[in-house]
Amino acid sequence: MRPILEVKDLSVSFDVFGGEVQAIRGVNFTVNEGEAVAIVGESGSGKSVTAQTVMRLIATPPGRIKNGSIMFNGRDLLSLSEKEMRKVRGNEIGMIFQDPMTSLNPTMTIGSQITEGLVKHQKLSHSAAKTRAIELLKMVGIPNPEVRLKQYPHNFSGGMRQRVMIAIALACNPALLIADEPTTALDVTIQAQIMELMKDLQKQMNTSIILITHDLGVVADVCDRVIVMYAGQVVETGTIKEIFRNPQHPYTKGLLKSLPRLNQSKDEPLIPIHGTPPDLIKPPQGCGFCSRCEDAMRICATEAPEVTTISETQMVRCWLQDPRAAKGAGMGKEESA
């Protein structure tokens, strides 16, 4: 498959009163045409900052893109002017934000917000844009679209507002759709409906998807690959089967152990990841997960781990998987992580 998005050595910092927050530290990943990729990790791992940087929505200041490139269909988005980026946002790359109530304009009707991008990017007349908006609302499962077009965001439930956000993001048939925790604050039934809707739309439109979430449980049936982020870095990538059946990084294993299982007894507790993420104003010298890892070695605290290739599709950034670890090449097991 042809890569549609290639992020290379991306580093992003925020200048705050306490110092420099190194939110993204040397991130690398690709998204292929027609592929659905999940970016997972707990809050503060850098998932949303990565997505916003791809869309060039990082406020500068306080944000700074220190290094790297973001190649989208052969163009480096970081080299484009703001005017050129406006032609990309919503037209070639669509984005679904976390909270539709704050993302939708409460003073504009749903119809106006959907047709706005169609008129600007697709150069449709207002009547043609309205017809297309009705088609989009039908596509995302909203009944009575002709009536709903005239209503405001507060007239919709949380699940319906999220469907409207998906309609807006897909209005111009973007090649890439970024969904930043699209099921946050929705109940389990609505979450399943939204994820099923995104899966169906991907098949219909062959749109590439980046799904950002902290919950591995929602990605198994939708995505092809998983990118695991921790402390502003990619610590593991692999196919769905590889990540769920053969995780290599202790953090990935911890995320999976914290998920409830269908065969889990009511007396069996979930296993949390103890500790807290590191302070990214002063990132650890070695592995960011070292202080929380039960299997940490001496080298984990002093040197950043190198990338180890597990297969053609799976890689991990962990000293435990380094070929030298099995030989005990002076790495030494930590007595206390």
mmCIF file of N, CA and C in Angstrom, residues 112-231:
data_model
loop_
_atom_site.group_PDB
_atom_site.id
_atom_site.type_symbol
_atom_site.label_atom_id
_atom_site.label_comp_id
_atom_site.label_asym_id
_atom_site.label_seq_id
_atom_site.Cartn_x
_atom_site.Cartn_y
_atom_site.Cartn_z
ATOM 1 N N SER A 112 -25.623 25.042 8.309
ATOM 2 C CA SER A 112 -24.622 26.062 7.974
ATOM 3 C C SER A 112 -23.209 25.552 8.212
ATOM 4 N N GLN A 113 -23.034 24.781 9.285
ATOM 5 C CA GLN A 113 -21.697 24.307 9.617
ATOM 6 C C GLN A 113 -21.217 23.210 8.666
ATOM 7 N N ILE A 114 -22.146 22.426 8.132
ATOM 8 C CA ILE A 114 -21.758 21.399 7.157
ATOM 9 C C ILE A 114 -21.495 22.022 5.793
ATOM 10 N N THR A 115 -22.346 22.951 5.381
ATOM 11 C CA THR A 115 -22.220 23.513 4.034
ATOM 12 C C THR A 115 -21.059 24.497 3.916
ATOM 13 N N GLU A 116 -20.595 25.043 5.036
ATOM 14 C CA GLU A 116 -19.515 26.028 5.006
ATOM 15 C C GLU A 116 -18.286 25.503 4.267
ATOM 16 N N GLY A 117 -17.841 24.294 4.618
ATOM 17 C CA GLY A 117 -16.669 23.721 3.966
ATOM 18 C C GLY A 117 -16.923 23.341 2.523
ATOM 19 N N LEU A 118 -18.138 22.902 2.224
ATOM 20 C CA LEU A 118 -18.485 22.524 0.852
ATOM 21 C C LEU A 118 -18.445 23.726 -0.080
ATOM 22 N N VAL A 119 -18.942 24.865 0.396
ATOM 23 C CA VAL A 119 -18.940 26.084 -0.417
ATOM 24 C C VAL A 119 -17.518 26.598 -0.598
ATOM 25 N N LYS A 120 -16.725 26.551 0.470
ATOM 26 C CA LYS A 120 -15.378 27.114 0.414
ATOM 27 C C LYS A 120 -14.417 26.233 -0.375
ATOM 28 N N HIS A 121 -14.402 24.916 -0.070
ATOM 29 C CA HIS A 121 -13.412 24.021 -0.678
ATOM 30 C C HIS A 121 -13.875 23.414 -1.999
ATOM 31 N N GLN A 122 -15.155 23.018 -2.063
ATOM 32 C CA GLN A 122 -15.661 22.354 -3.254
ATOM 33 C C GLN A 122 -16.296 23.314 -4.257
ATOM 34 N N LYS A 123 -16.435 24.596 -3.850
ATOM 35 C CA LYS A 123 -17.018 25.635 -4.718
ATOM 36 C C LYS A 123 -18.440 25.290 -5.163
ATOM 37 N N LEU A 124 -19.198 24.632 -4.278
ATOM 38 C CA LEU A 124 -20.582 24.298 -4.601
ATOM 39 C C LEU A 124 -21.476 25.506 -4.350
ATOM 40 N N SER A 125 -22.581 25.555 -5.076
ATOM 41 C CA SER A 125 -23.586 26.582 -4.795
ATOM 42 C C SER A 125 -24.258 26.226 -3.467
ATOM 43 N N HIS A 126 -24.968 27.183 -2.883
ATOM 44 C CA HIS A 126 -25.606 26.937 -1.587
ATOM 45 C C HIS A 126 -26.672 25.846 -1.685
ATOM 46 N N SER A 127 -27.379 25.787 -2.790
ATOM 47 C CA SER A 127 -28.407 24.755 -2.960
ATOM 48 C C SER A 127 -27.770 23.381 -3.120
ATOM 49 N N ALA A 128 -26.678 23.312 -3.897
ATOM 50 C CA ALA A 128 -25.977 22.033 -4.071
ATOM 51 C C ALA A 128 -25.328 21.578 -2.770
ATOM 52 N N ALA A 129 -24.790 22.540 -2.002
ATOM 53 C CA ALA A 129 -24.174 22.214 -0.715
ATOM 54 C C ALA A 129 -25.227 21.698 0.263
ATOM 55 N N LYS A 130 -26.425 22.272 0.218
ATOM 56 C CA LYS A 130 -27.500 21.810 1.096
ATOM 57 C C LYS A 130 -27.908 20.381 0.745
ATOM 58 N N THR A 131 -27.985 20.086 -0.543
ATOM 59 C CA THR A 131 -28.315 18.723 -0.977
ATOM 60 C C THR A 131 -27.267 17.735 -0.498
ATOM 61 N N ARG A 132 -26.007 18.133 -0.624
ATOM 62 C CA ARG A 132 -24.903 17.275 -0.165
ATOM 63 C C ARG A 132 -24.946 17.103 1.351
ATOM 64 N N ALA A 133 -25.304 18.156 2.080
ATOM 65 C CA ALA A 133 -25.389 18.081 3.543
ATOM 66 C C ALA A 133 -26.463 17.090 3.972
ATOM 67 N N ILE A 134 -27.580 17.079 3.262
ATOM 68 C CA ILE A 134 -28.653 16.117 3.566
ATOM 69 C C ILE A 134 -28.163 14.689 3.330
ATOM 70 N N GLU A 135 -27.415 14.493 2.251
ATOM 71 C CA GLU A 135 -26.851 13.168 1.963
ATOM 72 C C GLU A 135 -25.899 12.725 3.072
ATOM 73 N N LEU A 136 -25.092 13.659 3.562
ATOM 74 C CA LEU A 136 -24.128 13.338 4.607
ATOM 75 C C LEU A 136 -24.826 12.959 5.909
ATOM 76 N N LEU A 137 -25.863 13.697 6.268
ATOM 77 C CA LEU A 137 -26.591 13.374 7.498
ATOM 78 C C LEU A 137 -27.260 12.008 7.390
ATOM 79 N N LYS A 138 -27.766 11.673 6.218
ATOM 80 C CA LYS A 138 -28.324 10.337 6.008
ATOM 81 C C LYS A 138 -27.234 9.281 6.145
ATOM 82 N N MET A 139 -26.059 9.587 5.591
ATOM 83 C CA MET A 139 -24.939 8.645 5.610
ATOM 84 C C MET A 139 -24.508 8.303 7.036
ATOM 85 N N VAL A 140 -24.541 9.300 7.921
ATOM 86 C CA VAL A 140 -24.101 9.052 9.298
ATOM 87 C C VAL A 140 -25.267 8.649 10.210
ATOM 88 N N GLY A 141 -26.421 8.385 9.625
ATOM 89 C CA GLY A 141 -27.520 7.802 10.383
ATOM 90 C C GLY A 141 -28.375 8.762 11.166
ATOM 91 N N ILE A 142 -28.492 10.004 10.737
ATOM 92 C CA ILE A 142 -29.357 10.978 11.415
ATOM 93 C C ILE A 142 -30.701 11.046 10.687
ATOM 94 N N PRO A 143 -31.809 10.720 11.370
ATOM 95 C CA PRO A 143 -33.119 10.737 10.707
ATOM 96 C C PRO A 143 -33.619 12.160 10.461
ATOM 97 N N ASN A 144 -34.557 12.280 9.540
ATOM 98 C CA ASN A 144 -35.163 13.581 9.189
ATOM 99 C C ASN A 144 -34.101 14.654 8.927
ATOM 100 N N PRO A 145 -33.154 14.394 8.028
ATOM 101 C CA PRO A 145 -32.058 15.348 7.812
ATOM 102 C C PRO A 145 -32.511 16.714 7.335
ATOM 103 N N GLU A 146 -33.619 16.773 6.579
ATOM 104 C CA GLU A 146 -34.104 18.067 6.095
ATOM 105 C C GLU A 146 -34.498 18.971 7.261
ATOM 106 N N VAL A 147 -35.082 18.388 8.293
ATOM 107 C CA VAL A 147 -35.474 19.148 9.480
ATOM 108 C C VAL A 147 -34.250 19.446 10.344
ATOM 109 N N ARG A 148 -33.400 18.435 10.505
ATOM 110 C CA ARG A 148 -32.237 18.562 11.384
ATOM 111 C C ARG A 148 -31.252 19.624 10.902
ATOM 112 N N LEU A 149 -31.206 19.860 9.607
ATOM 113 C CA LEU A 149 -30.296 20.876 9.064
ATOM 114 C C LEU A 149 -30.566 22.262 9.664
ATOM 115 N N LYS A 150 -31.822 22.518 10.012
ATOM 116 C CA LYS A 150 -32.210 23.838 10.497
ATOM 117 C C LYS A 150 -32.044 23.983 12.008
ATOM 118 N N GLN A 151 -31.632 22.903 12.675
ATOM 119 C CA GLN A 151 -31.520 22.936 14.124
ATOM 120 C C GLN A 151 -30.103 23.264 14.574
ATOM 121 N N TYR A 152 -29.969 23.540 15.864
ATOM 122 C CA TYR A 152 -28.696 23.944 16.463
ATOM 123 C C TYR A 152 -28.095 22.787 17.275
ATOM 124 N N PRO A 153 -26.803 22.852 17.610
ATOM 125 C CA PRO A 153 -26.153 21.749 18.344
ATOM 126 C C PRO A 153 -26.870 21.341 19.624
ATOM 127 N N HIS A 154 -27.473 22.302 20.343
ATOM 128 C CA HIS A 154 -28.125 21.941 21.610
ATOM 129 C C HIS A 154 -29.392 21.108 21.400
ATOM 130 N N ASN A 155 -29.869 21.025 20.154
ATOM 131 C CA ASN A 155 -31.036 20.198 19.858
ATOM 132 C C ASN A 155 -30.681 18.727 19.649
ATOM 133 N N PHE A 156 -29.384 18.408 19.713
ATOM 134 C CA PHE A 156 -28.922 17.049 19.441
ATOM 135 C C PHE A 156 -28.359 16.414 20.711
ATOM 136 N N SER A 157 -28.478 15.105 20.802
ATOM 137 C CA SER A 157 -27.854 14.363 21.902
ATOM 138 C C SER A 157 -26.349 14.257 21.647
ATOM 139 N N GLY A 158 -25.606 13.758 22.647
ATOM 140 C CA GLY A 158 -24.157 13.643 22.496
ATOM 141 C C GLY A 158 -23.757 12.751 21.332
ATOM 142 N N GLY A 159 -24.426 11.607 21.182
ATOM 143 C CA GLY A 159 -24.119 10.708 20.077
ATOM 144 C C GLY A 159 -24.448 11.310 18.724
ATOM 145 N N MET A 160 -25.571 12.045 18.660
ATOM 146 C CA MET A 160 -25.958 12.692 17.404
ATOM 147 C C MET A 160 -24.998 13.823 17.048
ATOM 148 N N ARG A 161 -24.536 14.574 18.062
ATOM 149 C CA ARG A 161 -23.555 15.636 17.783
ATOM 150 C C ARG A 161 -22.267 15.045 17.234
ATOM 151 N N GLN A 162 -21.864 13.882 17.748
ATOM 152 C CA GLN A 162 -20.658 13.240 17.240
ATOM 153 C C GLN A 162 -20.858 12.794 15.795
ATOM 154 N N ARG A 163 -22.051 12.343 15.458
ATOM 155 C CA ARG A 163 -22.354 11.978 14.073
ATOM 156 C C ARG A 163 -22.291 13.193 13.154
ATOM 157 N N VAL A 164 -22.766 14.335 13.671
ATOM 158 C CA VAL A 164 -22.672 15.580 12.890
ATOM 159 C C VAL A 164 -21.212 15.937 12.652
ATOM 160 N N MET A 165 -20.370 15.788 13.684
ATOM 161 C CA MET A 165 -18.944 16.071 13.529
ATOM 162 C C MET A 165 -18.317 15.173 12.462
ATOM 163 N N ILE A 166 -18.734 13.911 12.425
ATOM 164 C CA ILE A 166 -18.220 12.995 11.403
ATOM 165 C C ILE A 166 -18.678 13.443 10.018
ATOM 166 N N ALA A 167 -19.925 13.890 9.918
ATOM 167 C CA ALA A 167 -20.440 14.379 8.633
ATOM 168 C C ALA A 167 -19.645 15.583 8.151
ATOM 169 N N ILE A 168 -19.343 16.518 9.067
ATOM 170 C CA ILE A 168 -18.556 17.697 8.702
ATOM 171 C C ILE A 168 -17.164 17.290 8.253
ATOM 172 N N ALA A 169 -16.549 16.345 8.986
ATOM 173 C CA ALA A 169 -15.185 15.913 8.665
ATOM 174 C C ALA A 169 -15.120 15.205 7.314
ATOM 175 N N LEU A 170 -16.208 14.520 6.929
ATOM 176 C CA LEU A 170 -16.213 13.757 5.680
ATOM 177 C C LEU A 170 -16.816 14.534 4.507
ATOM 178 N N ALA A 171 -17.255 15.758 4.747
ATOM 179 C CA ALA A 171 -17.999 16.514 3.737
ATOM 180 C C ALA A 171 -17.254 16.623 2.408
ATOM 181 N N CYS A 172 -15.951 16.860 2.468
ATOM 182 C CA CYS A 172 -15.173 17.091 1.239
ATOM 183 C C CYS A 172 -14.411 15.847 0.784
ATOM 184 N N ASN A 173 -14.837 14.683 1.277
ATOM 185 C CA ASN A 173 -14.172 13.418 0.924
ATOM 186 C C ASN A 173 -12.664 13.475 1.159
ATOM 187 N N PRO A 174 -12.228 13.740 2.379
ATOM 188 C CA PRO A 174 -10.785 13.844 2.648
ATOM 189 C C PRO A 174 -10.084 12.504 2.474
ATOM 190 N N ALA A 175 -8.827 12.581 2.105
ATOM 191 C CA ALA A 175 -8.038 11.354 1.960
ATOM 192 C C ALA A 175 -7.661 10.775 3.319
ATOM 193 N N LEU A 176 -7.593 11.644 4.340
ATOM 194 C CA LEU A 176 -7.212 11.223 5.693
ATOM 195 C C LEU A 176 -8.184 11.814 6.707
ATOM 196 N N LEU A 177 -8.666 10.971 7.617
ATOM 197 C CA LEU A 177 -9.553 11.399 8.690
ATOM 198 C C LEU A 177 -8.875 11.143 10.031
ATOM 199 N N ILE A 178 -8.726 12.193 10.832
ATOM 200 C CA ILE A 178 -8.142 12.064 12.168
ATOM 201 C C ILE A 178 -9.271 12.161 13.180
ATOM 202 N N ALA A 179 -9.456 11.099 13.965
ATOM 203 C CA ALA A 179 -10.509 11.059 14.983
ATOM 204 C C ALA A 179 -9.847 11.066 16.352
ATOM 205 N N ASP A 180 -9.950 12.198 17.043
ATOM 206 C CA ASP A 180 -9.299 12.368 18.348
ATOM 207 C C ASP A 180 -10.285 11.998 19.463
ATOM 208 N N GLU A 181 -10.182 10.773 19.932
ATOM 209 C CA GLU A 181 -11.065 10.239 20.968
ATOM 210 C C GLU A 181 -12.528 10.547 20.670
ATOM 211 N N PRO A 182 -13.052 10.014 19.550
ATOM 212 C CA PRO A 182 -14.415 10.363 19.121
ATOM 213 C C PRO A 182 -15.515 9.783 20.001
ATOM 214 N N THR A 183 -15.168 8.848 20.887
ATOM 215 C CA THR A 183 -16.208 8.232 21.726
ATOM 216 C C THR A 183 -16.128 8.685 23.179
ATOM 217 N N THR A 184 -15.311 9.706 23.471
ATOM 218 C CA THR A 184 -15.203 10.210 24.839
ATOM 219 C C THR A 184 -16.553 10.732 25.328
ATOM 220 N N ALA A 185 -16.913 10.378 26.569
ATOM 221 C CA ALA A 185 -18.136 10.842 27.241
ATOM 222 C C ALA A 185 -19.413 10.252 26.649
ATOM 223 N N LEU A 186 -19.290 9.267 25.751
ATOM 224 C CA LEU A 186 -20.477 8.603 25.221
ATOM 225 C C LEU A 186 -20.659 7.266 25.929
ATOM 226 N N ASP A 187 -21.926 6.832 26.071
ATOM 227 C CA ASP A 187 -22.137 5.547 26.731
ATOM 228 C C ASP A 187 -21.698 4.409 25.815
ATOM 229 N N VAL A 188 -21.595 3.219 26.377
ATOM 230 C CA VAL A 188 -20.989 2.087 25.671
ATOM 231 C C VAL A 188 -21.741 1.752 24.390
ATOM 232 N N THR A 189 -23.064 1.803 24.437
ATOM 233 C CA THR A 189 -23.861 1.476 23.251
ATOM 234 C C THR A 189 -23.587 2.458 22.116
ATOM 235 N N ILE A 190 -23.558 3.756 22.437
ATOM 236 C CA ILE A 190 -23.305 4.782 21.426
ATOM 237 C C ILE A 190 -21.864 4.677 20.921
ATOM 238 N N GLN A 191 -20.918 4.359 21.820
ATOM 239 C CA GLN A 191 -19.528 4.156 21.398
ATOM 240 C C GLN A 191 -19.455 3.105 20.301
ATOM 241 N N ALA A 192 -20.142 1.988 20.521
ATOM 242 C CA ALA A 192 -20.121 0.890 19.539
ATOM 243 C C ALA A 192 -20.725 1.344 18.213
ATOM 244 N N GLN A 193 -21.789 2.129 18.271
ATOM 245 C CA GLN A 193 -22.430 2.617 17.048
ATOM 246 C C GLN A 193 -21.509 3.553 16.275
ATOM 247 N N ILE A 194 -20.828 4.452 16.993
ATOM 248 C CA ILE A 194 -19.922 5.402 16.338
ATOM 249 C C ILE A 194 -18.759 4.663 15.684
ATOM 250 N N MET A 195 -18.186 3.684 16.391
ATOM 251 C CA MET A 195 -17.061 2.941 15.838
ATOM 252 C C MET A 195 -17.492 2.112 14.624
ATOM 253 N N GLU A 196 -18.684 1.532 14.688
ATOM 254 C CA GLU A 196 -19.195 0.764 13.554
ATOM 255 C C GLU A 196 -19.447 1.678 12.361
ATOM 256 N N LEU A 197 -19.936 2.891 12.640
ATOM 257 C CA LEU A 197 -20.170 3.870 11.578
ATOM 258 C C LEU A 197 -18.860 4.243 10.891
ATOM 259 N N MET A 198 -17.807 4.497 11.669
ATOM 260 C CA MET A 198 -16.516 4.859 11.089
ATOM 261 C C MET A 198 -15.956 3.713 10.254
ATOM 262 N N LYS A 199 -16.159 2.502 10.733
ATOM 263 C CA LYS A 199 -15.687 1.329 9.993
ATOM 264 C C LYS A 199 -16.398 1.219 8.640
ATOM 265 N N ASP A 200 -17.720 1.412 8.638
ATOM 266 C CA ASP A 200 -18.488 1.330 7.389
ATOM 267 C C ASP A 200 -18.107 2.445 6.426
ATOM 268 N N LEU A 201 -17.942 3.667 6.945
ATOM 269 C CA LEU A 201 -17.586 4.801 6.088
ATOM 270 C C LEU A 201 -16.202 4.623 5.475
ATOM 271 N N GLN A 202 -15.286 4.017 6.233
ATOM 272 C CA GLN A 202 -13.951 3.773 5.687
ATOM 273 C C GLN A 202 -14.027 2.841 4.485
ATOM 274 N N LYS A 203 -14.859 1.803 4.591
ATOM 275 C CA LYS A 203 -15.009 0.861 3.487
ATOM 276 C C LYS A 203 -15.641 1.536 2.274
ATOM 277 N N GLN A 204 -16.647 2.381 2.517
ATOM 278 C CA GLN A 204 -17.351 3.044 1.422
ATOM 279 C C GLN A 204 -16.468 4.044 0.691
ATOM 280 N N MET A 205 -15.672 4.807 1.454
ATOM 281 C CA MET A 205 -14.945 5.940 0.884
ATOM 282 C C MET A 205 -13.444 5.692 0.761
ATOM 283 N N ASN A 206 -12.958 4.542 1.262
ATOM 284 C CA ASN A 206 -11.529 4.215 1.229
ATOM 285 C C ASN A 206 -10.680 5.314 1.871
ATOM 286 N N THR A 207 -11.202 5.883 2.951
ATOM 287 C CA THR A 207 -10.502 6.948 3.661
ATOM 288 C C THR A 207 -9.516 6.357 4.657
ATOM 289 N N SER A 208 -8.315 6.911 4.710
ATOM 290 C CA SER A 208 -7.363 6.521 5.745
ATOM 291 C C SER A 208 -7.791 7.159 7.063
ATOM 292 N N ILE A 209 -7.624 6.421 8.157
ATOM 293 C CA ILE A 209 -8.081 6.902 9.459
ATOM 294 C C ILE A 209 -6.954 6.817 10.483
ATOM 295 N N ILE A 210 -6.809 7.886 11.265
ATOM 296 C CA ILE A 210 -5.992 7.846 12.478
ATOM 297 C C ILE A 210 -6.959 7.972 13.645
ATOM 298 N N LEU A 211 -7.063 6.917 14.435
ATOM 299 C CA LEU A 211 -7.958 6.904 15.589
ATOM 300 C C LEU A 211 -7.130 7.077 16.853
ATOM 301 N N ILE A 212 -7.349 8.167 17.560
ATOM 302 C CA ILE A 212 -6.603 8.453 18.780
ATOM 303 C C ILE A 212 -7.472 8.099 19.975
ATOM 304 N N THR A 213 -6.945 7.273 20.869
ATOM 305 C CA THR A 213 -7.713 6.844 22.023
ATOM 306 C C THR A 213 -6.773 6.383 23.126
ATOM 307 N N HIS A 214 -7.290 6.322 24.355
ATOM 308 C CA HIS A 214 -6.530 5.747 25.457
ATOM 309 C C HIS A 214 -7.023 4.343 25.771
ATOM 310 N N ASP A 215 -8.014 3.874 25.006
ATOM 311 C CA ASP A 215 -8.667 2.595 25.277
ATOM 312 C C ASP A 215 -8.389 1.607 24.148
ATOM 313 N N LEU A 216 -7.541 0.620 24.432
ATOM 314 C CA LEU A 216 -7.237 -0.392 23.421
ATOM 315 C C LEU A 216 -8.467 -1.203 23.034
ATOM 316 N N GLY A 217 -9.440 -1.258 23.925
ATOM 317 C CA GLY A 217 -10.607 -2.081 23.661
ATOM 318 C C GLY A 217 -11.445 -1.609 22.486
ATOM 319 N N VAL A 218 -11.399 -0.325 22.144
ATOM 320 C CA VAL A 218 -12.267 0.190 21.079
ATOM 321 C C VAL A 218 -11.636 0.061 19.689
ATOM 322 N N VAL A 219 -10.373 -0.342 19.605
ATOM 323 C CA VAL A 219 -9.697 -0.325 18.312
ATOM 324 C C VAL A 219 -9.642 -1.690 17.637
ATOM 325 N N ALA A 220 -9.900 -2.758 18.393
ATOM 326 C CA ALA A 220 -9.661 -4.109 17.868
ATOM 327 C C ALA A 220 -10.456 -4.403 16.610
ATOM 328 N N ASP A 221 -11.683 -3.888 16.523
ATOM 329 C CA ASP A 221 -12.543 -4.233 15.394
ATOM 330 C C ASP A 221 -12.506 -3.204 14.274
ATOM 331 N N VAL A 222 -11.758 -2.121 14.473
ATOM 332 C CA VAL A 222 -11.779 -1.031 13.486
ATOM 333 C C VAL A 222 -10.438 -0.861 12.783
ATOM 334 N N CYS A 223 -9.334 -0.980 13.533
ATOM 335 C CA CYS A 223 -8.024 -0.585 13.013
ATOM 336 C C CYS A 223 -7.207 -1.768 12.486
ATOM 337 N N ASP A 224 -6.259 -1.438 11.620
ATOM 338 C CA ASP A 224 -5.334 -2.430 11.064
ATOM 339 C C ASP A 224 -4.041 -2.493 11.865
ATOM 340 N N ARG A 225 -3.575 -1.326 12.318
ATOM 341 C CA ARG A 225 -2.322 -1.258 13.078
ATOM 342 C C ARG A 225 -2.502 -0.393 14.317
ATOM 343 N N VAL A 226 -1.583 -0.569 15.264
ATOM 344 C CA VAL A 226 -1.615 0.191 16.513
ATOM 345 C C VAL A 226 -0.256 0.835 16.748
ATOM 346 N N ILE A 227 -0.279 2.109 17.141
ATOM 347 C CA ILE A 227 0.927 2.834 17.557
ATOM 348 C C ILE A 227 0.753 3.145 19.043
ATOM 349 N N VAL A 228 1.658 2.657 19.868
ATOM 350 C CA VAL A 228 1.583 2.879 21.308
ATOM 351 C C VAL A 228 2.545 4.004 21.678
ATOM 352 N N MET A 229 2.000 5.058 22.312
ATOM 353 C CA MET A 229 2.825 6.194 22.713
ATOM 354 C C MET A 229 2.921 6.273 24.231
ATOM 355 N N TYR A 230 4.098 6.709 24.694
ATOM 356 C CA TYR A 230 4.301 6.931 26.126
ATOM 357 C C TYR A 230 5.346 8.026 26.297
ATOM 358 N N ALA A 231 5.042 8.992 27.136
ATOM 359 C CA ALA A 231 5.963 10.097 27.442
ATOM 360 C C ALA A 231 6.483 10.788 26.184
#
